[in-house]
JSON list of C-alpha atoms in Angstrom, two decimals:
[
{"chain": "A", "resi": 741, "resn": "MET", "atom": "CA", "xyz": [-13.84, -30.36, -145.75]},
{"chain": "A", "resi": 742, "resn": "LYS", "atom": "CA", "xyz": [-14.83, -28.65, -142.56]},
{"chain": "A", "resi": 743, "resn": "LEU", "atom": "CA", "xyz": [-12.95, -26.14, -140.45]},
{"chain": "A", "resi": 744, "resn": "ILE", "atom": "CA", "xyz": [-13.54, -26.24, -136.72]},
{"chain": "A", "resi": 745, "resn": "GLY", "atom": "CA", "xyz": [-12.77, -23.10, -134.77]},
{"chain": "A", "resi": 746, "resn": "SER", "atom": "CA", "xyz": [-13.98, -19.84, -133.30]},
{"chain": "A", "resi": 747, "resn": "PRO", "atom": "CA", "xyz": [-14.94, -16.63, -135.12]},
{"chain": "A", "resi": 748, "resn": "THR", "atom": "CA", "xyz": [-12.81, -14.66, -132.66]},
{"chain": "A", "resi": 749, "resn": "SER", "atom": "CA", "xyz": [-9.66, -16.79, -132.94]},
{"chain": "A", "resi": 750, "resn": "PRO", "atom": "CA", "xyz": [-6.93, -15.12, -135.05]},
{"chain": "A", "resi": 751, "resn": "TYR", "atom": "CA", "xyz": [-5.55, -18.55, -135.98]},
{"chain": "A", "resi": 752, "resn": "THR", "atom": "CA", "xyz": [-8.96, -19.66, -137.21]},
{"chain": "A", "resi": 753, "resn": "ARG", "atom": "CA", "xyz": [-9.36, -16.40, -139.10]},
{"chain": "A", "resi": 754, "resn": "LYS", "atom": "CA", "xyz": [-6.03, -16.96, -140.84]},
{"chain": "A", "resi": 755, "resn": "ALA", "atom": "CA", "xyz": [-7.21, -20.36, -142.08]},
{"chain": "A", "resi": 756, "resn": "ARG", "atom": "CA", "xyz": [-10.60, -18.98, -143.16]},
{"chain": "A", "resi": 757, "resn": "ILE", "atom": "CA", "xyz": [-8.96, -16.20, -145.17]},
{"chain": "A", "resi": 758, "resn": "VAL", "atom": "CA", "xyz": [-6.67, -18.68, -146.93]},
{"chain": "A", "resi": 759, "resn": "LEU", "atom": "CA", "xyz": [-9.64, -20.91, -147.77]},
{"chain": "A", "resi": 760, "resn": "ALA", "atom": "CA", "xyz": [-11.49, -17.89, -149.18]},
{"chain": "A", "resi": 761, "resn": "GLU", "atom": "CA", "xyz": [-8.51, -16.65, -151.18]},
{"chain": "A", "resi": 762, "resn": "LYS", "atom": "CA", "xyz": [-8.03, -20.15, -152.61]},
{"chain": "A", "resi": 763, "resn": "LYS", "atom": "CA", "xyz": [-11.78, -20.33, -153.39]},
{"chain": "A", "resi": 764, "resn": "ILE", "atom": "CA", "xyz": [-12.16, -23.66, -151.59]},
{"chain": "A", "resi": 765, "resn": "GLU", "atom": "CA", "xyz": [-15.60, -24.54, -150.24]},
{"chain": "A", "resi": 766, "resn": "TYR", "atom": "CA", "xyz": [-15.85, -25.82, -146.68]},
{"chain": "A", "resi": 767, "resn": "ASP", "atom": "CA", "xyz": [-18.18, -26.02, -143.71]},
{"chain": "A", "resi": 768, "resn": "PHE", "atom": "CA", "xyz": [-17.34, -23.78, -140.78]},
{"chain": "A", "resi": 769, "resn": "VAL", "atom": "CA", "xyz": [-18.12, -25.43, -137.44]},
{"chain": "A", "resi": 770, "resn": "ILE", "atom": "CA", "xyz": [-17.94, -23.18, -134.39]},
{"chain": "A", "resi": 771, "resn": "ASP", "atom": "CA", "xyz": [-16.46, -25.02, -131.42]},
{"chain": "A", "resi": 772, "resn": "VAL", "atom": "CA", "xyz": [-14.60, -23.36, -128.52]},
{"chain": "A", "resi": 773, "resn": "PRO", "atom": "CA", "xyz": [-12.94, -26.11, -126.44]},
{"chain": "A", "resi": 774, "resn": "MET", "atom": "CA", "xyz": [-12.30, -23.97, -123.35]},
{"chain": "A", "resi": 775, "resn": "SER", "atom": "CA", "xyz": [-15.96, -22.94, -123.19]},
{"chain": "A", "resi": 776, "resn": "SER", "atom": "CA", "xyz": [-17.61, -26.24, -123.98]},
{"chain": "A", "resi": 777, "resn": "PRO", "atom": "CA", "xyz": [-17.28, -29.50, -122.00]},
{"chain": "A", "resi": 778, "resn": "ASP", "atom": "CA", "xyz": [-18.84, -31.25, -125.00]},
{"chain": "A", "resi": 779, "resn": "SER", "atom": "CA", "xyz": [-16.29, -29.92, -127.47]},
{"chain": "A", "resi": 780, "resn": "ALA", "atom": "CA", "xyz": [-15.36, -32.30, -130.28]},
{"chain": "A", "resi": 781, "resn": "VAL", "atom": "CA", "xyz": [-11.91, -30.73, -130.65]},
{"chain": "A", "resi": 782, "resn": "PRO", "atom": "CA", "xyz": [-9.91, -32.87, -128.14]},
{"chain": "A", "resi": 783, "resn": "ALA", "atom": "CA", "xyz": [-10.92, -36.02, -130.00]},
{"chain": "A", "resi": 784, "resn": "LEU", "atom": "CA", "xyz": [-9.54, -34.52, -133.23]},
{"chain": "A", "resi": 785, "resn": "ASN", "atom": "CA", "xyz": [-6.55, -32.65, -131.85]},
{"chain": "A", "resi": 786, "resn": "PRO", "atom": "CA", "xyz": [-5.10, -34.10, -128.63]},
{"chain": "A", "resi": 787, "resn": "LEU", "atom": "CA", "xyz": [-3.73, -30.63, -127.84]},
{"chain": "A", "resi": 788, "resn": "GLY", "atom": "CA", "xyz": [-7.32, -29.41, -127.63]},
{"chain": "A", "resi": 789, "resn": "LYS", "atom": "CA", "xyz": [-6.57, -26.35, -129.76]},
{"chain": "A", "resi": 790, "resn": "ILE", "atom": "CA", "xyz": [-8.30, -24.72, -132.68]},
{"chain": "A", "resi": 791, "resn": "PRO", "atom": "CA", "xyz": [-8.46, -24.54, -135.61]},
{"chain": "A", "resi": 792, "resn": "VAL", "atom": "CA", "xyz": [-8.77, -28.08, -136.88]},
{"chain": "A", "resi": 793, "resn": "LEU", "atom": "CA", "xyz": [-9.30, -28.87, -140.55]},
{"chain": "A", "resi": 794, "resn": "VAL", "atom": "CA", "xyz": [-11.13, -32.16, -141.12]},
{"chain": "A", "resi": 795, "resn": "LEU", "atom": "CA", "xyz": [-10.62, -33.58, -144.59]},
{"chain": "A", "resi": 796, "resn": "ASP", "atom": "CA", "xyz": [-13.21, -35.46, -146.61]},
{"chain": "A", "resi": 797, "resn": "ASP", "atom": "CA", "xyz": [-11.78, -38.78, -145.38]},
{"chain": "A", "resi": 798, "resn": "GLU", "atom": "CA", "xyz": [-12.10, -37.54, -141.76]},
{"chain": "A", "resi": 799, "resn": "THR", "atom": "CA", "xyz": [-8.35, -36.99, -141.35]},
{"chain": "A", "resi": 800, "resn": "PRO", "atom": "CA", "xyz": [-7.80, -34.07, -138.95]},
{"chain": "A", "resi": 801, "resn": "ILE", "atom": "CA", "xyz": [-5.10, -31.49, -139.64]},
{"chain": "A", "resi": 802, "resn": "PHE", "atom": "CA", "xyz": [-4.16, -29.13, -136.86]},
{"chain": "A", "resi": 803, "resn": "ASP", "atom": "CA", "xyz": [-2.01, -26.12, -136.07]},
{"chain": "A", "resi": 804, "resn": "SER", "atom": "CA", "xyz": [-2.89, -23.17, -138.26]},
{"chain": "A", "resi": 805, "resn": "ARG", "atom": "CA", "xyz": [0.53, -23.12, -139.93]},
{"chain": "A", "resi": 806, "resn": "VAL", "atom": "CA", "xyz": [0.11, -26.73, -141.07]},
{"chain": "A", "resi": 807, "resn": "ILE", "atom": "CA", "xyz": [-3.48, -26.09, -142.15]},
{"chain": "A", "resi": 808, "resn": "VAL", "atom": "CA", "xyz": [-2.71, -23.07, -144.33]},
{"chain": "A", "resi": 809, "resn": "GLU", "atom": "CA", "xyz": [0.18, -24.85, -146.03]},
{"chain": "A", "resi": 810, "resn": "TYR", "atom": "CA", "xyz": [-2.06, -27.84, -146.76]},
{"chain": "A", "resi": 811, "resn": "ILE", "atom": "CA", "xyz": [-4.76, -25.56, -148.18]},
{"chain": "A", "resi": 812, "resn": "ASP", "atom": "CA", "xyz": [-2.30, -23.64, -150.34]},
{"chain": "A", "resi": 813, "resn": "ASN", "atom": "CA", "xyz": [-0.98, -26.88, -151.81]},
{"chain": "A", "resi": 814, "resn": "ALA", "atom": "CA", "xyz": [-4.48, -28.29, -152.34]},
{"chain": "A", "resi": 815, "resn": "SER", "atom": "CA", "xyz": [-5.21, -25.87, -155.18]},
{"chain": "A", "resi": 816, "resn": "PRO", "atom": "CA", "xyz": [-2.83, -24.36, -157.74]},
{"chain": "A", "resi": 817, "resn": "ASN", "atom": "CA", "xyz": [-4.67, -21.04, -158.02]},
{"chain": "A", "resi": 818, "resn": "ASN", "atom": "CA", "xyz": [-3.68, -17.94, -156.03]},
{"chain": "A", "resi": 819, "resn": "LYS", "atom": "CA", "xyz": [-0.48, -19.35, -154.55]},
{"chain": "A", "resi": 820, "resn": "LEU", "atom": "CA", "xyz": [0.13, -17.74, -151.18]},
{"chain": "A", "resi": 821, "resn": "ILE", "atom": "CA", "xyz": [3.31, -19.55, -150.13]},
{"chain": "A", "resi": 822, "resn": "PRO", "atom": "CA", "xyz": [6.30, -19.58, -152.52]},
{"chain": "A", "resi": 823, "resn": "THR", "atom": "CA", "xyz": [8.16, -22.73, -153.45]},
{"chain": "A", "resi": 824, "resn": "PRO", "atom": "CA", "xyz": [11.14, -23.50, -151.18]},
{"chain": "A", "resi": 825, "resn": "ASN", "atom": "CA", "xyz": [13.62, -20.63, -151.48]},
{"chain": "A", "resi": 826, "resn": "ARG", "atom": "CA", "xyz": [14.56, -17.49, -149.57]},
{"chain": "A", "resi": 827, "resn": "GLU", "atom": "CA", "xyz": [11.23, -15.81, -150.36]},
{"chain": "A", "resi": 828, "resn": "ARG", "atom": "CA", "xyz": [9.40, -18.73, -148.80]},
{"chain": "A", "resi": 829, "resn": "SER", "atom": "CA", "xyz": [11.50, -18.40, -145.66]},
{"chain": "A", "resi": 830, "resn": "GLU", "atom": "CA", "xyz": [10.64, -14.72, -145.48]},
{"chain": "A", "resi": 831, "resn": "VAL", "atom": "CA", "xyz": [6.91, -15.44, -145.80]},
{"chain": "A", "resi": 832, "resn": "LYS", "atom": "CA", "xyz": [7.12, -18.06, -143.06]},
{"chain": "A", "resi": 833, "resn": "ARG", "atom": "CA", "xyz": [9.08, -15.64, -140.88]},
{"chain": "A", "resi": 834, "resn": "TRP", "atom": "CA", "xyz": [6.29, -13.08, -141.22]},
{"chain": "A", "resi": 835, "resn": "GLU", "atom": "CA", "xyz": [3.82, -15.79, -140.25]},
{"chain": "A", "resi": 836, "resn": "ALA", "atom": "CA", "xyz": [5.90, -16.83, -137.23]},
{"chain": "A", "resi": 837, "resn": "LEU", "atom": "CA", "xyz": [6.11, -13.22, -136.06]},
{"chain": "A", "resi": 838, "resn": "ALA", "atom": "CA", "xyz": [2.37, -12.62, -136.53]},
{"chain": "A", "resi": 839, "resn": "ASP", "atom": "CA", "xyz": [1.50, -15.86, -134.73]},
{"chain": "A", "resi": 840, "resn": "GLY", "atom": "CA", "xyz": [3.87, -14.86, -131.92]},
{"chain": "A", "resi": 841, "resn": "ILE", "atom": "CA", "xyz": [1.97, -11.59, -131.50]},
{"chain": "A", "resi": 842, "resn": "CYS", "atom": "CA", "xyz": [-1.26, -13.59, -131.31]},
{"chain": "A", "resi": 843, "resn": "ASP", "atom": "CA", "xyz": [0.26, -15.97, -128.74]},
{"chain": "A", "resi": 844, "resn": "ALA", "atom": "CA", "xyz": [1.26, -13.05, -126.50]},
{"chain": "A", "resi": 845, "resn": "ALA", "atom": "CA", "xyz": [-2.07, -11.29, -126.98]},
{"chain": "A", "resi": 846, "resn": "VAL", "atom": "CA", "xyz": [-4.07, -14.41, -126.11]},
{"chain": "A", "resi": 847, "resn": "LEU", "atom": "CA", "xyz": [-2.03, -14.84, -122.93]},
{"chain": "A", "resi": 848, "resn": "ILE", "atom": "CA", "xyz": [-2.78, -11.24, -121.95]},
{"chain": "A", "resi": 849, "resn": "VAL", "atom": "CA", "xyz": [-6.49, -11.77, -122.55]},
{"chain": "A", "resi": 850, "resn": "TYR", "atom": "CA", "xyz": [-6.52, -14.94, -120.45]},
{"chain": "A", "resi": 851, "resn": "GLU", "atom": "CA", "xyz": [-4.58, -13.22, -117.66]},
{"chain": "A", "resi": 852, "resn": "SER", "atom": "CA", "xyz": [-7.07, -10.32, -117.64]},
{"chain": "A", "resi": 853, "resn": "ARG", "atom": "CA", "xyz": [-9.90, -12.79, -117.07]},
{"chain": "A", "resi": 854, "resn": "ARG", "atom": "CA", "xyz": [-8.42, -14.13, -113.85]},
{"chain": "A", "resi": 855, "resn": "GLN", "atom": "CA", "xyz": [-9.49, -12.72, -110.53]},
{"chain": "A", "resi": 856, "resn": "GLU", "atom": "CA", "xyz": [-7.91, -9.29, -110.21]},
{"chain": "A", "resi": 857, "resn": "ALA", "atom": "CA", "xyz": [-6.01, -10.24, -107.06]},
{"chain": "A", "resi": 858, "resn": "ARG", "atom": "CA", "xyz": [-4.38, -13.15, -108.89]},
{"chain": "A", "resi": 859, "resn": "GLN", "atom": "CA", "xyz": [-3.33, -11.25, -112.00]},
{"chain": "A", "resi": 860, "resn": "ASP", "atom": "CA", "xyz": [0.40, -10.88, -112.58]},
{"chain": "A", "resi": 861, "resn": "ALA", "atom": "CA", "xyz": [1.24, -7.38, -113.84]},
{"chain": "A", "resi": 862, "resn": "LYS", "atom": "CA", "xyz": [4.86, -8.34, -114.61]},
{"chain": "A", "resi": 863, "resn": "TRP", "atom": "CA", "xyz": [3.70, -11.29, -116.73]},
{"chain": "A", "resi": 864, "resn": "THR", "atom": "CA", "xyz": [1.30, -9.06, -118.65]},
{"chain": "A", "resi": 865, "resn": "ALA", "atom": "CA", "xyz": [3.99, -6.42, -119.19]},
{"chain": "A", "resi": 866, "resn": "TYR", "atom": "CA", "xyz": [6.37, -9.11, -120.46]},
{"chain": "A", "resi": 867, "resn": "GLN", "atom": "CA", "xyz": [3.83, -10.20, -123.07]},
{"chain": "A", "resi": 868, "resn": "GLN", "atom": "CA", "xyz": [3.11, -6.60, -124.03]},
{"chain": "A", "resi": 869, "resn": "GLU", "atom": "CA", "xyz": [6.83, -6.00, -124.60]},
{"chain": "A", "resi": 870, "resn": "LYS", "atom": "CA", "xyz": [6.88, -8.89, -127.08]},
{"chain": "A", "resi": 871, "resn": "ILE", "atom": "CA", "xyz": [3.99, -7.31, -128.98]},
{"chain": "A", "resi": 872, "resn": "THR", "atom": "CA", "xyz": [5.58, -3.84, -128.94]},
{"chain": "A", "resi": 873, "resn": "ARG", "atom": "CA", "xyz": [8.90, -5.15, -130.28]},
{"chain": "A", "resi": 874, "resn": "SER", "atom": "CA", "xyz": [7.21, -7.30, -132.92]},
{"chain": "A", "resi": 875, "resn": "LEU", "atom": "CA", "xyz": [5.02, -4.47, -134.19]},
{"chain": "A", "resi": 876, "resn": "ALA", "atom": "CA", "xyz": [8.06, -2.21, -134.51]},
{"chain": "A", "resi": 877, "resn": "PHE", "atom": "CA", "xyz": [9.91, -4.95, -136.40]},
{"chain": "A", "resi": 878, "resn": "MET", "atom": "CA", "xyz": [6.92, -5.48, -138.71]},
{"chain": "A", "resi": 879, "resn": "ALA", "atom": "CA", "xyz": [6.62, -1.76, -139.42]},
{"chain": "A", "resi": 880, "resn": "ALA", "atom": "CA", "xyz": [10.32, -1.48, -140.21]},
{"chain": "A", "resi": 881, "resn": "GLU", "atom": "CA", "xyz": [10.23, -4.52, -142.50]},
{"chain": "A", "resi": 882, "resn": "LEU", "atom": "CA", "xyz": [7.09, -3.33, -144.30]},
{"chain": "A", "resi": 883, "resn": "GLY", "atom": "CA", "xyz": [8.39, 0.19, -144.90]},
{"chain": "A", "resi": 884, "resn": "GLU", "atom": "CA", "xyz": [6.57, 1.76, -147.83]},
{"chain": "A", "resi": 885, "resn": "LYS", "atom": "CA", "xyz": [5.79, -1.51, -149.60]},
{"chain": "A", "resi": 886, "resn": "PRO", "atom": "CA", "xyz": [2.13, -2.10, -150.46]},
{"chain": "A", "resi": 887, "resn": "TYR", "atom": "CA", "xyz": [2.32, -5.68, -149.14]},
{"chain": "A", "resi": 888, "resn": "CYS", "atom": "CA", "xyz": [4.68, -7.54, -146.83]},
{"chain": "A", "resi": 889, "resn": "MET", "atom": "CA", "xyz": [6.45, -9.22, -149.73]},
{"chain": "A", "resi": 890, "resn": "GLY", "atom": "CA", "xyz": [6.27, -6.26, -152.09]},
{"chain": "A", "resi": 891, "resn": "THR", "atom": "CA", "xyz": [3.59, -6.01, -154.75]},
{"chain": "A", "resi": 892, "resn": "HIS", "atom": "CA", "xyz": [1.46, -9.11, -154.19]},
{"chain": "A", "resi": 893, "resn": "LEU", "atom": "CA", "xyz": [-0.69, -10.62, -151.44]},
{"chain": "A", "resi": 894, "resn": "SER", "atom": "CA", "xyz": [0.82, -13.61, -149.70]},
{"chain": "A", "resi": 895, "resn": "LEU", "atom": "CA", "xyz": [0.39, -15.64, -146.55]},
{"chain": "A", "resi": 896, "resn": "ALA", "atom": "CA", "xyz": [2.57, -13.03, -144.84]},
{"chain": "A", "resi": 897, "resn": "ASP", "atom": "CA", "xyz": [-0.17, -10.40, -145.23]},
{"chain": "A", "resi": 898, "resn": "ILE", "atom": "CA", "xyz": [-2.87, -12.84, -144.15]},
{"chain": "A", "resi": 899, "resn": "ALA", "atom": "CA", "xyz": [-1.00, -13.73, -140.97]},
{"chain": "A", "resi": 900, "resn": "VAL", "atom": "CA", "xyz": [-0.16, -10.09, -140.20]},
{"chain": "A", "resi": 901, "resn": "GLY", "atom": "CA", "xyz": [-3.73, -8.98, -140.91]},
{"chain": "A", "resi": 902, "resn": "SER", "atom": "CA", "xyz": [-5.12, -11.66, -138.61]},
{"chain": "A", "resi": 903, "resn": "ALA", "atom": "CA", "xyz": [-2.79, -10.56, -135.81]},
{"chain": "A", "resi": 904, "resn": "LEU", "atom": "CA", "xyz": [-3.56, -6.86, -136.23]},
{"chain": "A", "resi": 905, "resn": "GLY", "atom": "CA", "xyz": [-7.28, -7.56, -136.33]},
{"chain": "A", "resi": 906, "resn": "TYR", "atom": "CA", "xyz": [-7.07, -9.52, -133.10]},
{"chain": "A", "resi": 907, "resn": "LEU", "atom": "CA", "xyz": [-5.15, -6.72, -131.36]},
{"chain": "A", "resi": 908, "resn": "GLY", "atom": "CA", "xyz": [-7.78, -4.22, -132.43]},
{"chain": "A", "resi": 909, "resn": "PHE", "atom": "CA", "xyz": [-10.54, -6.52, -131.24]},
{"chain": "A", "resi": 910, "resn": "ARG", "atom": "CA", "xyz": [-9.21, -7.73, -127.89]},
{"chain": "A", "resi": 911, "resn": "LEU", "atom": "CA", "xyz": [-6.51, -5.21, -126.92]},
{"chain": "A", "resi": 912, "resn": "PRO", "atom": "CA", "xyz": [-7.59, -1.81, -128.26]},
{"chain": "A", "resi": 913, "resn": "ASP", "atom": "CA", "xyz": [-5.32, -0.04, -125.75]},
{"chain": "A", "resi": 914, "resn": "ILE", "atom": "CA", "xyz": [-2.33, -1.12, -127.84]},
{"chain": "A", "resi": 915, "resn": "THR", "atom": "CA", "xyz": [-2.25, 1.84, -130.22]},
{"chain": "A", "resi": 916, "resn": "TRP", "atom": "CA", "xyz": [-0.47, 0.24, -133.17]},
{"chain": "A", "resi": 917, "resn": "ARG", "atom": "CA", "xyz": [-2.59, 2.25, -135.64]},
{"chain": "A", "resi": 918, "resn": "LYS", "atom": "CA", "xyz": [-1.12, 5.55, -134.39]},
{"chain": "A", "resi": 919, "resn": "SER", "atom": "CA", "xyz": [2.41, 4.38, -133.75]},
{"chain": "A", "resi": 920, "resn": "HIS", "atom": "CA", "xyz": [2.77, 2.46, -137.03]},
{"chain": "A", "resi": 921, "resn": "SER", "atom": "CA", "xyz": [0.75, 4.17, -139.74]},
{"chain": "A", "resi": 922, "resn": "ASN", "atom": "CA", "xyz": [2.06, 1.84, -142.45]},
{"chain": "A", "resi": 923, "resn": "LEU", "atom": "CA", "xyz": [0.60, -1.17, -140.63]},
{"chain": "A", "resi": 924, "resn": "ASP", "atom": "CA", "xyz": [-2.69, 0.71, -140.30]},
{"chain": "A", "resi": 925, "resn": "LYS", "atom": "CA", "xyz": [-2.62, 1.42, -144.05]},
{"chain": "A", "resi": 926, "resn": "LEU", "atom": "CA", "xyz": [-1.90, -2.24, -144.82]},
{"chain": "A", "resi": 927, "resn": "TYR", "atom": "CA", "xyz": [-4.74, -3.48, -142.62]},
{"chain": "A", "resi": 928, "resn": "ALA", "atom": "CA", "xyz": [-7.18, -0.99, -144.12]},
{"chain": "A", "resi": 929, "resn": "LYS", "atom": "CA", "xyz": [-6.24, -2.23, -147.60]},
{"chain": "A", "resi": 930, "resn": "LEU", "atom": "CA", "xyz": [-6.65, -5.86, -146.54]},
{"chain": "A", "resi": 931, "resn": "LEU", "atom": "CA", "xyz": [-10.13, -5.13, -145.15]},
{"chain": "A", "resi": 932, "resn": "GLN", "atom": "CA", "xyz": [-11.18, -4.12, -148.66]},
{"chain": "A", "resi": 933, "resn": "ARG", "atom": "CA", "xyz": [-10.90, -7.79, -149.61]},
{"chain": "A", "resi": 934, "resn": "ALA", "atom": "CA", "xyz": [-14.01, -9.87, -148.92]},
{"chain": "A", "resi": 935, "resn": "SER", "atom": "CA", "xyz": [-11.92, -12.62, -147.31]},
{"chain": "A", "resi": 936, "resn": "PHE", "atom": "CA", "xyz": [-10.79, -10.22, -144.58]},
{"chain": "A", "resi": 937, "resn": "ALA", "atom": "CA", "xyz": [-14.00, -8.24, -144.19]},
{"chain": "A", "resi": 938, "resn": "ASP", "atom": "CA", "xyz": [-16.17, -11.34, -143.92]},
{"chain": "A", "resi": 939, "resn": "THR", "atom": "CA", "xyz": [-13.97, -12.88, -141.21]},
{"chain": "A", "resi": 940, "resn": "ALA", "atom": "CA", "xyz": [-13.39, -9.78, -139.07]},
{"chain": "A", "resi": 941, "resn": "PRO", "atom": "CA", "xyz": [-13.59, -10.89, -135.40]},
{"chain": "A", "resi": 942, "resn": "ARG", "atom": "CA", "xyz": [-16.82, -10.14, -133.60]},
{"chain": "A", "resi": 943, "resn": "GLU", "atom": "CA", "xyz": [-18.57, -11.62, -130.61]}
]
């Protein structure tokens, strides 16, 4: 298998962490569609978005949520997503919330790269409000638990860790570490795992 994506993409990082936690070997191919007119991504994913997982038979799988579920089902060890029940719904809700933070953060980053005169402060503030509310919700749901789902690592922690890492990387002015110390503690613990440390976003 090969995973196509960017080292700075939180969605790609989520997939890379799951592959590492599941101990599945793969080739990582760096391809940023928006920066490369020769990108191979649009031919694999008509939406032109990363990551894309290409299976051994050349079948492409896209959208990070679909990719991580495929990976988790591909190997029985270290299950990260529960079987269908309420716990599974809770894990997927954590993932949806974390991905939503990433969506808003990416939009802010793109907006900041436009010409200053064309930037929309109200649009940016709207996205920042989503992030602020979501972080507060995450912190309240996490409470004093060591992991999002209690005592064990799951996809919920991987998704949350990917989102928090992206905020720290691209939007350091959002001071979630100070305002939500339990999220800071969780992320610090996650970084002790090789899967998180090795995929930390960097230019």
